PDB file of C-alpha atoms and ligand atoms in Angstrom:
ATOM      1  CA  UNK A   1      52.120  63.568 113.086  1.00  0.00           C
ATOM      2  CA  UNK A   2      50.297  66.175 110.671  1.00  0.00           C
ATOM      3  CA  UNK A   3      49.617  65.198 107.065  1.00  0.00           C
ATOM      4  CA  UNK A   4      52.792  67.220 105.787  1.00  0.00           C
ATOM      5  CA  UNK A   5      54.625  65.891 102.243  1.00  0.00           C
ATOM      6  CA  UNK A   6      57.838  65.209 104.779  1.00  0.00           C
ATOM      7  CA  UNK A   7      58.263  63.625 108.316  1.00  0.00           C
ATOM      8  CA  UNK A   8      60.028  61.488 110.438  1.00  0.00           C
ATOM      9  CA  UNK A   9      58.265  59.465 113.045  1.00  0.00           C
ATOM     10  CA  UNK A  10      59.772  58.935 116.931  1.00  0.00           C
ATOM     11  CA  UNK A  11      62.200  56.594 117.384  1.00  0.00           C
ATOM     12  CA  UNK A  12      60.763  52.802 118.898  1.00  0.00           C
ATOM     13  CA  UNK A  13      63.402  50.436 119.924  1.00  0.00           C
ATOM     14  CA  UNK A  14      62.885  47.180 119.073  1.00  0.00           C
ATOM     15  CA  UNK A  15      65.181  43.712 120.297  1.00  0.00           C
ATOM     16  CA  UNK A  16      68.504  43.691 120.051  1.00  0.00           C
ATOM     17  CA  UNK A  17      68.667  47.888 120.285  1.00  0.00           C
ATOM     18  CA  UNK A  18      66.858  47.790 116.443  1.00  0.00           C
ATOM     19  CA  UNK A  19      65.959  51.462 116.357  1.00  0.00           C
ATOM     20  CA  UNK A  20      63.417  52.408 113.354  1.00  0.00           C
ATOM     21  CA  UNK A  21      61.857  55.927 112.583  1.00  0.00           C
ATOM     22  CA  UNK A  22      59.183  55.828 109.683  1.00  0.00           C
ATOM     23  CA  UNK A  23      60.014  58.422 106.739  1.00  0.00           C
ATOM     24  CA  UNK A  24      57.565  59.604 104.816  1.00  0.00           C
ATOM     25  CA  UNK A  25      58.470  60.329 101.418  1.00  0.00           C
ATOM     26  CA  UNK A  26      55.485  61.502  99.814  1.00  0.00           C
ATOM     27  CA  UNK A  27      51.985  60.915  98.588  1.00  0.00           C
ATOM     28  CA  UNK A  28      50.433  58.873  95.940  1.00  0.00           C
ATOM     29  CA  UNK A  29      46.686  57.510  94.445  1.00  0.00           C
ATOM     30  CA  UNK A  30      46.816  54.204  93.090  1.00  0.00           C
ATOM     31  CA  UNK A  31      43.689  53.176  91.409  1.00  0.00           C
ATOM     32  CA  UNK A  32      41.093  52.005  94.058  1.00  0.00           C
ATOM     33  CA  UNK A  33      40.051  49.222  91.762  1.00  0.00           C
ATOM     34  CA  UNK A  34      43.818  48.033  91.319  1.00  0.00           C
ATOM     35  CA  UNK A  35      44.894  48.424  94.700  1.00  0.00           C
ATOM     36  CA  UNK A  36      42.014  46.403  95.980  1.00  0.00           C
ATOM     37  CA  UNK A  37      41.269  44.151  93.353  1.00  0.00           C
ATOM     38  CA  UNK A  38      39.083  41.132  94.270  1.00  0.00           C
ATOM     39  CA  UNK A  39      37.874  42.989  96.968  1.00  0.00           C
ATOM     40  CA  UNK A  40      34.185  44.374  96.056  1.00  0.00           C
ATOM     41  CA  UNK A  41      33.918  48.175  96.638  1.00  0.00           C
ATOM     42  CA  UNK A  42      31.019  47.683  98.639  1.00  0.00           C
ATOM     43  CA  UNK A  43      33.698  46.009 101.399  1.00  0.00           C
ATOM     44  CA  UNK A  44      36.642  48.252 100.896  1.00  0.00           C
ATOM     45  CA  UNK A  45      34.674  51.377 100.465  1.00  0.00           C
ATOM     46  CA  UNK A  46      33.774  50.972 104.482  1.00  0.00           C
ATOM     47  CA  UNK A  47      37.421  51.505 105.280  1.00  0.00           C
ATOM     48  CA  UNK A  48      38.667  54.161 102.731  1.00  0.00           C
ATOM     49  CA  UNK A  49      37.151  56.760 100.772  1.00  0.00           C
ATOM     50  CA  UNK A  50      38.402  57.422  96.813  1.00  0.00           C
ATOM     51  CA  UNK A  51      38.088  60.664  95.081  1.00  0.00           C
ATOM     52  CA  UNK A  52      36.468  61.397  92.059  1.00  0.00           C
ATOM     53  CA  UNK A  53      39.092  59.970  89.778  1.00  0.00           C
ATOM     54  CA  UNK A  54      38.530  56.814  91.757  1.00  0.00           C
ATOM     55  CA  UNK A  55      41.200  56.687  93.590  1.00  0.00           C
ATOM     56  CA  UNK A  56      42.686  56.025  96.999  1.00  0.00           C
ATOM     57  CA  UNK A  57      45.008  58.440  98.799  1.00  0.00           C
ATOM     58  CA  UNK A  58      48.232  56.820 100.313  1.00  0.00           C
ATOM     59  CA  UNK A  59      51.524  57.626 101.393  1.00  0.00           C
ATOM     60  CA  UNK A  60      55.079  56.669 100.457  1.00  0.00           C
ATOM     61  CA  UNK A  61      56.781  55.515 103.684  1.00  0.00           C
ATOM     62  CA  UNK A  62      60.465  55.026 103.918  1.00  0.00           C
ATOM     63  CA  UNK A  63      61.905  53.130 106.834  1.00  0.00           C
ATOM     64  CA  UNK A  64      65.284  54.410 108.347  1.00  0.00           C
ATOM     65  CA  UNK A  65      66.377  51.470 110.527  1.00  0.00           C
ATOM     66  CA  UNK A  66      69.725  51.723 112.813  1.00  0.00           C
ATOM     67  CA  UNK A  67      71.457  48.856 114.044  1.00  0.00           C
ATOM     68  CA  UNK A  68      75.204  47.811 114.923  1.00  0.00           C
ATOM     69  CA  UNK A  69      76.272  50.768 114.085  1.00  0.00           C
ATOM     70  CA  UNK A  70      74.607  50.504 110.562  1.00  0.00           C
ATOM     71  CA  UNK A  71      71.867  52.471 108.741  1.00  0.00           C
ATOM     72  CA  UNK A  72      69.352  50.864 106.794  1.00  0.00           C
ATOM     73  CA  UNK A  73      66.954  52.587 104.218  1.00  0.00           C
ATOM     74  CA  UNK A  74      63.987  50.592 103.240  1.00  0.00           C
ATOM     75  CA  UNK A  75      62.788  51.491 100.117  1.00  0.00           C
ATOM     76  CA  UNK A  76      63.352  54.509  98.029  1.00  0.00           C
ATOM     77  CA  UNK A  77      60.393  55.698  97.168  1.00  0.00           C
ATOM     78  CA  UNK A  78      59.363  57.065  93.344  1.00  0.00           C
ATOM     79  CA  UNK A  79      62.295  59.021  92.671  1.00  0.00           C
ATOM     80  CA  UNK A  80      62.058  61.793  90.505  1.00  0.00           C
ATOM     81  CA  UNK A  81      62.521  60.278  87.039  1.00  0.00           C
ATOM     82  CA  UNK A  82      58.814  59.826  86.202  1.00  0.00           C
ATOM     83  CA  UNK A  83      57.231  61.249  83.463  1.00  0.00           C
ATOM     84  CA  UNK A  84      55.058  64.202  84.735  1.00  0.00           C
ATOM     85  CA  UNK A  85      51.894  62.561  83.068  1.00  0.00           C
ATOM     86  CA  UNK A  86      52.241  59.300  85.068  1.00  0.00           C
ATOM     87  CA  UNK A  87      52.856  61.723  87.965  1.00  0.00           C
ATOM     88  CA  UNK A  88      49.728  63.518  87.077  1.00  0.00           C
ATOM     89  CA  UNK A  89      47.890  59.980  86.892  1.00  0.00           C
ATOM     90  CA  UNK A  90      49.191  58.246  89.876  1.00  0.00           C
ATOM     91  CA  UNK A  91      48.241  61.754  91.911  1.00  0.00           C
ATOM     92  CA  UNK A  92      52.290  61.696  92.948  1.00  0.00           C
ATOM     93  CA  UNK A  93      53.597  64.974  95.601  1.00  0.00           C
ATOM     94  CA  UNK A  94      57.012  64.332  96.101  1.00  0.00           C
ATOM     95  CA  UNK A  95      58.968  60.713  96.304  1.00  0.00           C
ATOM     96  CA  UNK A  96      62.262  61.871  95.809  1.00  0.00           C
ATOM     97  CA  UNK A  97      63.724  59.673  98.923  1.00  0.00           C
ATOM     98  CA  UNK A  98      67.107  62.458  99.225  1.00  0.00           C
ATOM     99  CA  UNK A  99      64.530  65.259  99.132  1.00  0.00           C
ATOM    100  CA  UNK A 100      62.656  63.433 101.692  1.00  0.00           C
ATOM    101  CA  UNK A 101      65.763  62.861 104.308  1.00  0.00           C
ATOM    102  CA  UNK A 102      67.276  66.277 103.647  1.00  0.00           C
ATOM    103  CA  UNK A 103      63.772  67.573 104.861  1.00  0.00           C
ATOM    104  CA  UNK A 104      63.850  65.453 107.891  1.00  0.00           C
ATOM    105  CA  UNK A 105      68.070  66.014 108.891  1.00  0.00           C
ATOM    106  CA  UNK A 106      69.404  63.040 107.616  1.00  0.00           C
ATOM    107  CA  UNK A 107      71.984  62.879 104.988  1.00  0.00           C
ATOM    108  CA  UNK A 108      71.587  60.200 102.399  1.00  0.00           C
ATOM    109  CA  UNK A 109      75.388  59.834 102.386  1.00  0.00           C
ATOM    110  CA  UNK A 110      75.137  58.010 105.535  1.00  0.00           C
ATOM    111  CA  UNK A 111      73.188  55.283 104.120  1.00  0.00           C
ATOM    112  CA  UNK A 112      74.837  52.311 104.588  1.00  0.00           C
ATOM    113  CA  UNK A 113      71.954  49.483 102.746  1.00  0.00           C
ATOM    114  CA  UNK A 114      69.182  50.715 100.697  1.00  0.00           C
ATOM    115  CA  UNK A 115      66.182  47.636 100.930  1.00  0.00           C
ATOM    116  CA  UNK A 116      63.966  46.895  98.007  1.00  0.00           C
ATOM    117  CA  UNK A 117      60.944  45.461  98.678  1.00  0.00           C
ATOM    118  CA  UNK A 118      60.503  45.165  95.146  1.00  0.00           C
ATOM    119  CA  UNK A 119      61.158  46.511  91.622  1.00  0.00           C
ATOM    120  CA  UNK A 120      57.755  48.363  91.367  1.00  0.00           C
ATOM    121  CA  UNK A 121      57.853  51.894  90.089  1.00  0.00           C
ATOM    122  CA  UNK A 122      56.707  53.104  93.549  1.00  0.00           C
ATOM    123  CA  UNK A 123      59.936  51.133  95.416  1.00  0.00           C
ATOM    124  CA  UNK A 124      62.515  51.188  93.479  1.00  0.00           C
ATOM    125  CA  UNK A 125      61.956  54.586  91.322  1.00  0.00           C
ATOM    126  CA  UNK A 126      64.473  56.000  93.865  1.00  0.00           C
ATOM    127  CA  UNK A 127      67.174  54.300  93.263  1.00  0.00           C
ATOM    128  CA  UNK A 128      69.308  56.142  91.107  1.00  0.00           C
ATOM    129  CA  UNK A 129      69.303  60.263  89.466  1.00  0.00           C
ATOM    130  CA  UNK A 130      68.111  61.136  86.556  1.00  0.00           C
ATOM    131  CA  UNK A 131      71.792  60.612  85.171  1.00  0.00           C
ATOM    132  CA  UNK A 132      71.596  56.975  86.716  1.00  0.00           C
ATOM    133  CA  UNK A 133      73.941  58.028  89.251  1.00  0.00           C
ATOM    134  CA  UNK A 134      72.667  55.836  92.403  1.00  0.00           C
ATOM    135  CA  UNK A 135      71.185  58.733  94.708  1.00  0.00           C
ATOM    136  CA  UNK A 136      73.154  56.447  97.909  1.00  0.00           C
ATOM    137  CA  UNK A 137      76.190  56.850  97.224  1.00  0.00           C
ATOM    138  CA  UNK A 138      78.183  54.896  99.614  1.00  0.00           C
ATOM    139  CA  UNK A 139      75.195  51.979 100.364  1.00  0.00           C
ATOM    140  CA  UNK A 140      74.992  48.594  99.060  1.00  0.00           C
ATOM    141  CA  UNK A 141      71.029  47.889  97.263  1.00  0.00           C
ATOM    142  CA  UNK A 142      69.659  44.759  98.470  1.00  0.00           C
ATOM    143  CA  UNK A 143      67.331  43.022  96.047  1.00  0.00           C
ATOM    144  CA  UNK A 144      65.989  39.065  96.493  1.00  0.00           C
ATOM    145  CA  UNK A 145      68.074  37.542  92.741  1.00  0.00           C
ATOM    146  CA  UNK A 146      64.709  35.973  92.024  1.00  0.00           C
ATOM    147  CA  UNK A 147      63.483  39.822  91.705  1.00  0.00           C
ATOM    148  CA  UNK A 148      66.277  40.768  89.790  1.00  0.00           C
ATOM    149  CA  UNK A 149      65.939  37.841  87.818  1.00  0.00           C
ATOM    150  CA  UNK A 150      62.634  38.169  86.825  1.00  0.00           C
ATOM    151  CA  UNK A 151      62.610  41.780  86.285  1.00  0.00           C
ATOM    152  CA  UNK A 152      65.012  40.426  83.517  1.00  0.00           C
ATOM    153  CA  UNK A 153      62.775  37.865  82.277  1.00  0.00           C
ATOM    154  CA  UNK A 154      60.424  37.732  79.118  1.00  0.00           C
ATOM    155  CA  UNK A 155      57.489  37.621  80.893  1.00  0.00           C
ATOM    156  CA  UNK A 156      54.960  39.672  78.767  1.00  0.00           C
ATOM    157  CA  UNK A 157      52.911  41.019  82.229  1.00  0.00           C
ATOM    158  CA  UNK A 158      56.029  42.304  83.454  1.00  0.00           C
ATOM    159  CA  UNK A 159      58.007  44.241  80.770  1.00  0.00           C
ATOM    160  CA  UNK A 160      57.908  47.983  81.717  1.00  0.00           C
ATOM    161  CA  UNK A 161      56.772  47.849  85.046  1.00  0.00           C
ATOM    162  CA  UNK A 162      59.742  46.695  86.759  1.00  0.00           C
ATOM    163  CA  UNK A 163      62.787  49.132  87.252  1.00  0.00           C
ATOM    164  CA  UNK A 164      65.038  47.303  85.491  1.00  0.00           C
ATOM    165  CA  UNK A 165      67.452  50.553  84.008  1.00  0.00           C
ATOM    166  CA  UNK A 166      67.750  51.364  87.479  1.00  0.00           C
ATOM    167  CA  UNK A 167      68.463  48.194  88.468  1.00  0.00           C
ATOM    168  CA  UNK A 168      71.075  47.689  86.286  1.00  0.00           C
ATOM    169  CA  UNK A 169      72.581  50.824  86.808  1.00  0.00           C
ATOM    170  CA  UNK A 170      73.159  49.906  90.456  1.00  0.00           C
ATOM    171  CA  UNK A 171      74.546  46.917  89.740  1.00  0.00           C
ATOM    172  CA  UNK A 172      76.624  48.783  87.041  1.00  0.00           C
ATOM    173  CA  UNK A 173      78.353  51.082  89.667  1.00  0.00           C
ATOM    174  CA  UNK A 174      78.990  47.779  92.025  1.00  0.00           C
ATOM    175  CA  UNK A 175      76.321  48.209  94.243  1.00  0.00           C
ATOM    176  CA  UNK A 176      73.858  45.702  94.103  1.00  0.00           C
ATOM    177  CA  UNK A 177      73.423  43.068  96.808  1.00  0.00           C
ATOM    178  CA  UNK A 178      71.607  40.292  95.125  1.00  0.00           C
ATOM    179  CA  UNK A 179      70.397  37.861  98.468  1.00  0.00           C
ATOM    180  CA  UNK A 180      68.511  34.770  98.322  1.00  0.00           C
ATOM    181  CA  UNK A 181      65.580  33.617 100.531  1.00  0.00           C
ATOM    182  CA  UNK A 182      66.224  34.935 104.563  1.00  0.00           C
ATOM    183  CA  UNK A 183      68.940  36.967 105.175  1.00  0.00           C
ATOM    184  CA  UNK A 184      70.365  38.605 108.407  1.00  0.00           C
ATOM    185  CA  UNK A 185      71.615  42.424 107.454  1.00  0.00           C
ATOM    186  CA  UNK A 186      72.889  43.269 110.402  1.00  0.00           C
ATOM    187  CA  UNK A 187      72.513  41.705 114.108  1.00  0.00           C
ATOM    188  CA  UNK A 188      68.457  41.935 114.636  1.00  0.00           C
ATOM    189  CA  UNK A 189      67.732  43.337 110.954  1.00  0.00           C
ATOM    190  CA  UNK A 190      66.816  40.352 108.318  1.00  0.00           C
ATOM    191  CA  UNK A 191      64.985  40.566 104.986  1.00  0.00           C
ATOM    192  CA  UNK A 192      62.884  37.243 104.129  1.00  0.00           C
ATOM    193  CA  UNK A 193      61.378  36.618 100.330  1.00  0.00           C
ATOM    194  CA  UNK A 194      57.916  35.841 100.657  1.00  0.00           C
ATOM    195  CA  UNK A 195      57.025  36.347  96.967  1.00  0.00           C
ATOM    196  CA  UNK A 196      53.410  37.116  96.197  1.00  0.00           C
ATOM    197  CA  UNK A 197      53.038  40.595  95.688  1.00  0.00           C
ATOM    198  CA  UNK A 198      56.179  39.874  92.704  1.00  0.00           C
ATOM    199  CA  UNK A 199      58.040  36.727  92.170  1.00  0.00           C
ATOM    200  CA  UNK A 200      61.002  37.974  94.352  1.00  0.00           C
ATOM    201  CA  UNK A 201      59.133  40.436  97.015  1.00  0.00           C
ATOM    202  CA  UNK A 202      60.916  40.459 100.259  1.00  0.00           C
ATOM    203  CA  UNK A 203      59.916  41.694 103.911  1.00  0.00           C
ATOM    204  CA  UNK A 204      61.824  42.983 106.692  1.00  0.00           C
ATOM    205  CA  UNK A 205      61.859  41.797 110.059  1.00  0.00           C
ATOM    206  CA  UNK A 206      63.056  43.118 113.201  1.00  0.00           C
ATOM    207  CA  UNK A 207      64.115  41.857 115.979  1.00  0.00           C
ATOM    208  CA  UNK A 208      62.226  38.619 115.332  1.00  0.00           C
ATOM    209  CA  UNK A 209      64.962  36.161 115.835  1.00  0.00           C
ATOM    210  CA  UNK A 210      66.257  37.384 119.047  1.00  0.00           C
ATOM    211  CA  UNK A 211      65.453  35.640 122.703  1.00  0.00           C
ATOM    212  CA  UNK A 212      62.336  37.371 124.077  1.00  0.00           C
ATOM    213  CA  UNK A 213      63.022  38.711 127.618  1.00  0.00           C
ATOM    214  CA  UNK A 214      66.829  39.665 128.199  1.00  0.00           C
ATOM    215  CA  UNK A 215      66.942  41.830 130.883  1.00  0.00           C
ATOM    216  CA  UNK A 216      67.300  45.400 129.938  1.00  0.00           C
ATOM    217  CA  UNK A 217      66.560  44.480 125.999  1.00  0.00           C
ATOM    218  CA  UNK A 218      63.356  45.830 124.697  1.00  0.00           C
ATOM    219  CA  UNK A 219      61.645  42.459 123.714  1.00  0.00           C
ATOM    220  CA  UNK A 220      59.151  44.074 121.373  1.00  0.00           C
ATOM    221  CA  UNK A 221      59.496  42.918 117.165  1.00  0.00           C
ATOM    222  CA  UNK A 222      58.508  44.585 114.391  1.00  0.00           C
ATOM    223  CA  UNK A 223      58.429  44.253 110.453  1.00  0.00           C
ATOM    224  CA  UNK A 224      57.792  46.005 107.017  1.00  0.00           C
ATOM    225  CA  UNK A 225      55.629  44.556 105.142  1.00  0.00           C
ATOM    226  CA  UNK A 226      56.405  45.836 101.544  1.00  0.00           C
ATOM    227  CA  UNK A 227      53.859  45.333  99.455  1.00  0.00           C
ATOM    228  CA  UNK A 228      52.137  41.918 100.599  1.00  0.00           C
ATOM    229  CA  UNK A 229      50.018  43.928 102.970  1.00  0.00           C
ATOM    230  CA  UNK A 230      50.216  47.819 101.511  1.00  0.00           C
ATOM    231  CA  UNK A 231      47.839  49.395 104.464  1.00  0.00           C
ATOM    232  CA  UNK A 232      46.223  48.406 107.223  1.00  0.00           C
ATOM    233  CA  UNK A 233      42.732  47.771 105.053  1.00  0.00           C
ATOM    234  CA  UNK A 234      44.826  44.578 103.743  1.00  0.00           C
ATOM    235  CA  UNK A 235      44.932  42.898 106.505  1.00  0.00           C
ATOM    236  CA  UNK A 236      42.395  40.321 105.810  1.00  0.00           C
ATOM    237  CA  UNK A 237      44.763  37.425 104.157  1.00  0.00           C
ATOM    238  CA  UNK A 238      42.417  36.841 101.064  1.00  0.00           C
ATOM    239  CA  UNK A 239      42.106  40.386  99.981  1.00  0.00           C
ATOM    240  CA  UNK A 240      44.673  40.180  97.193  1.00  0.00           C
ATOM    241  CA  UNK A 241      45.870  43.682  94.770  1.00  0.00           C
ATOM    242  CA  UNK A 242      45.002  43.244  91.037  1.00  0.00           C
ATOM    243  CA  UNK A 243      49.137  44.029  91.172  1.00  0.00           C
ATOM    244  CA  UNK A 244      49.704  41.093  92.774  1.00  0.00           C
ATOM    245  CA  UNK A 245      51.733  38.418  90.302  1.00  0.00           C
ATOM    246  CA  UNK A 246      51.143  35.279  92.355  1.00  0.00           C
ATOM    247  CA  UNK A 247      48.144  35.651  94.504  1.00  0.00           C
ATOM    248  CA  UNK A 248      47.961  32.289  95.582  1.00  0.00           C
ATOM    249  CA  UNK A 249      51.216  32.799  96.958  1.00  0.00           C
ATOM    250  CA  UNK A 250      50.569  35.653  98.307  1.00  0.00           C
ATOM    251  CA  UNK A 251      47.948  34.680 100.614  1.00  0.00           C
ATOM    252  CA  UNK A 252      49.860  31.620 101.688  1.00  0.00           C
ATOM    253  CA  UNK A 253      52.472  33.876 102.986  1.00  0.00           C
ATOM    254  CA  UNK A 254      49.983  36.729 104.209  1.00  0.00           C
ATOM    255  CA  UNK A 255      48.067  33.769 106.273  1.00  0.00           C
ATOM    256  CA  UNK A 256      51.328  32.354 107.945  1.00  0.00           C
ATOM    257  CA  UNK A 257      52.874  36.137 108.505  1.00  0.00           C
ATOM    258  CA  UNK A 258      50.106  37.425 109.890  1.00  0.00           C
ATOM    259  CA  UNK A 259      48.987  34.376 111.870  1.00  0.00           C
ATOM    260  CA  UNK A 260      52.461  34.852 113.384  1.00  0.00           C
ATOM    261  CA  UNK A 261      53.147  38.727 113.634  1.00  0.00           C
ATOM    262  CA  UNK A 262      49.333  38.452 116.048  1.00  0.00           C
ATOM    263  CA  UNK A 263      50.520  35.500 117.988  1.00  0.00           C
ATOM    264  CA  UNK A 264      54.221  37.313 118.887  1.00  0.00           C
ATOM    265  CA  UNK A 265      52.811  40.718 118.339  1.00  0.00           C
ATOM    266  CA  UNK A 266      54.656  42.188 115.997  1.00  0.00           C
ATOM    267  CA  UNK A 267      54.747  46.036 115.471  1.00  0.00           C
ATOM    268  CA  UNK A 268      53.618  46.394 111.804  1.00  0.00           C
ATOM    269  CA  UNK A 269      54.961  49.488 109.349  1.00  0.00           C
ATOM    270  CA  UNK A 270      52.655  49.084 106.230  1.00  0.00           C
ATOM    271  CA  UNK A 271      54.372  51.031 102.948  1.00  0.00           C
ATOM    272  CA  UNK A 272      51.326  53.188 101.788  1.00  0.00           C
ATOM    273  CA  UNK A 273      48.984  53.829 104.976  1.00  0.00           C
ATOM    274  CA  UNK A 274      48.513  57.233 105.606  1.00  0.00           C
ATOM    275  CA  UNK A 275      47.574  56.417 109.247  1.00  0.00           C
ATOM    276  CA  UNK A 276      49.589  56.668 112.005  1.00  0.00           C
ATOM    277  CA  UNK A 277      52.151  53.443 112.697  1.00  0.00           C
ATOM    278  CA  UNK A 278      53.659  50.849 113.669  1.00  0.00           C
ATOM    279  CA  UNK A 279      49.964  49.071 114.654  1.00  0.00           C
ATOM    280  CA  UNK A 280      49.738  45.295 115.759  1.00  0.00           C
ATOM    281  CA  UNK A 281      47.398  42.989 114.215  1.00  0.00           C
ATOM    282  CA  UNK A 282      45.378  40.919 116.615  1.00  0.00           C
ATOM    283  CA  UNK A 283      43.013  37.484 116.006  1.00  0.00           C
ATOM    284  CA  UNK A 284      39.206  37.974 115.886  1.00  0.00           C
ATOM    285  CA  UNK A 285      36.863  35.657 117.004  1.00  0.00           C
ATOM    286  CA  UNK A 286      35.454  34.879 113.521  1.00  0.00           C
ATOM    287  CA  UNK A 287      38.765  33.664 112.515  1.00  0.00           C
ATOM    288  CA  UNK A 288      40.308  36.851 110.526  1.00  0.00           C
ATOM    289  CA  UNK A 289      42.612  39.367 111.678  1.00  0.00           C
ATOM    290  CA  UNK A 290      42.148  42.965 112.677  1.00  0.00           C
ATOM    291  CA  UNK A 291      44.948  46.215 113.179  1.00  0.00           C
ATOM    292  CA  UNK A 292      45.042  47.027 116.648  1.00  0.00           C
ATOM    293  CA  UNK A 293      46.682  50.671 117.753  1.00  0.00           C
TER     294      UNK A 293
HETATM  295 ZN1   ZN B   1      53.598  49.787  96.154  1.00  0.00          ZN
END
């Protein structure tokens, strides 16, 4: 791939004929401080460079998962109804997720579930027009109800960060699919809370709960991390995001995830690396984890 604002990846089959392309929807620059919070620049800045504003460059990457006949968009990106200053802040070229598949063939009508990893600005930004009009016309939005629960809540850290307009526009036009805990979307497709990042953050795994080793079944397993591990420079379980709500929880989760996507080797598809993916993650000898090409 080259480093344009729009691309699809090659198609990699996964168990149970799981086909997923990667989308990428745009850049961003979160703050490098933010995105890596605990982490002392003097570990991160071996991985990753910031520019002079102090920031880190990333991507937005879409998933466009087909399976059983069904098309699955994960995430949608930061739309287009930003205000150009917190464009001009967050370093933001592009995000419109329609913009992004017309680019790359593929007509957003055809969606048949749009996946929200979360309610973050940079996830769920793309869910509806600037009209509130939801930009998928004929797809059902899948959101964990402790998400769309607390993006209703009172709690103070919360209030204007979570898309809650678009949200409830969704749900407005009868689209919202509100799903607790692990789900199955379609034969080989499930999404799984794991919490963490936000209170109702969910991850998508493929493949993972079919028999390894049919005959003439690709075997291999893969799964989106949304924003529990953002990049590939996440990877070590501790290394928690001043963004994320629950970090106790979220390394928890991160430890038993990861433990297990390196055991079965998962293929991994991180929402902001720039890098080339899916990568595995493999054990080190000093007991952490490491991404593996
Ligand atoms: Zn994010």
């Amino acid at each position: 791939m080259t480093d344009a604002l729009h691309e699809i990846g090659e198609p990699r089959t996964y168990a149970g004929g799981v086909t997923v392309r990667i989308v990428r929807a745009g850049w961003f620059r979160p703050d490098a401080g933010g995105f890596f919070g605990v982490v002392p620049r003097a570990l991160w800045s071996r991985l990753v460079e910031a520019d002079e504003l102090g920031r880190i460059l990333c991507r937005l990457n879409l998933l466009l998962i087909e399976a059983g006949g069904k098309r699955i968009l994960v995430e949608t990106g930061t739309g287009t109804r930003i205000a150009d200053k917190q464009r001009e802040i967050k370093g933001i070229e592009g995000g419109d997720p329609v913009v992004a598949l017309r680019a790359v063939g593929e007509d957003p009508t055809t969606i048949d579930y749009v996946v929200l990893s979360h309610l973050h600005y940079d996830h769920a930004g793309g869910m509806v027009d600037r009209s509130g009009r939801p930009l998928f016309p004929n797809a059902r939005y899948v959101v964990q109800r402790e998400e769309a629960e607390a993006a209703h809540g009172d709690e103070l850290r919360l209030q204007g960060i979570m898309e809650v307009e678009q949200l409830d526009a969704v749900r407005a036009a009868g689209q919202l699919a509100e799903v607790n805990g692990e789900v199955e979307l379609v034969p080989g497709v499930r999404v799984m809370r794991t919490g963490g990042h936000t209170r109702g953050s969910q991850a998508v795994l493929i493949g993972v709960d079919r028999p390894a080793g049919r005959a003439g079944d690709p075997t291999d397993r893969a799964v989106f991390w949304g924003d529990l591990i953002p990049t590939r420079w996440q990877i070590p379980v501790r290394w928690t995001s001043a963004y994320d709500d629950y970090p106790i929880d979220a390394i928890e989760t991160r430890s038993e995830l990861v433990g297990k996507a390196a055991a079965e080797g998962w293929w991994c598809y991180f929402t902001h690396d720039p890098g080339a993916l899916p990568l595995r993650i493999e054990a080190t000898d000093k007991g952490g984890y490491r991404a593996v090409e």
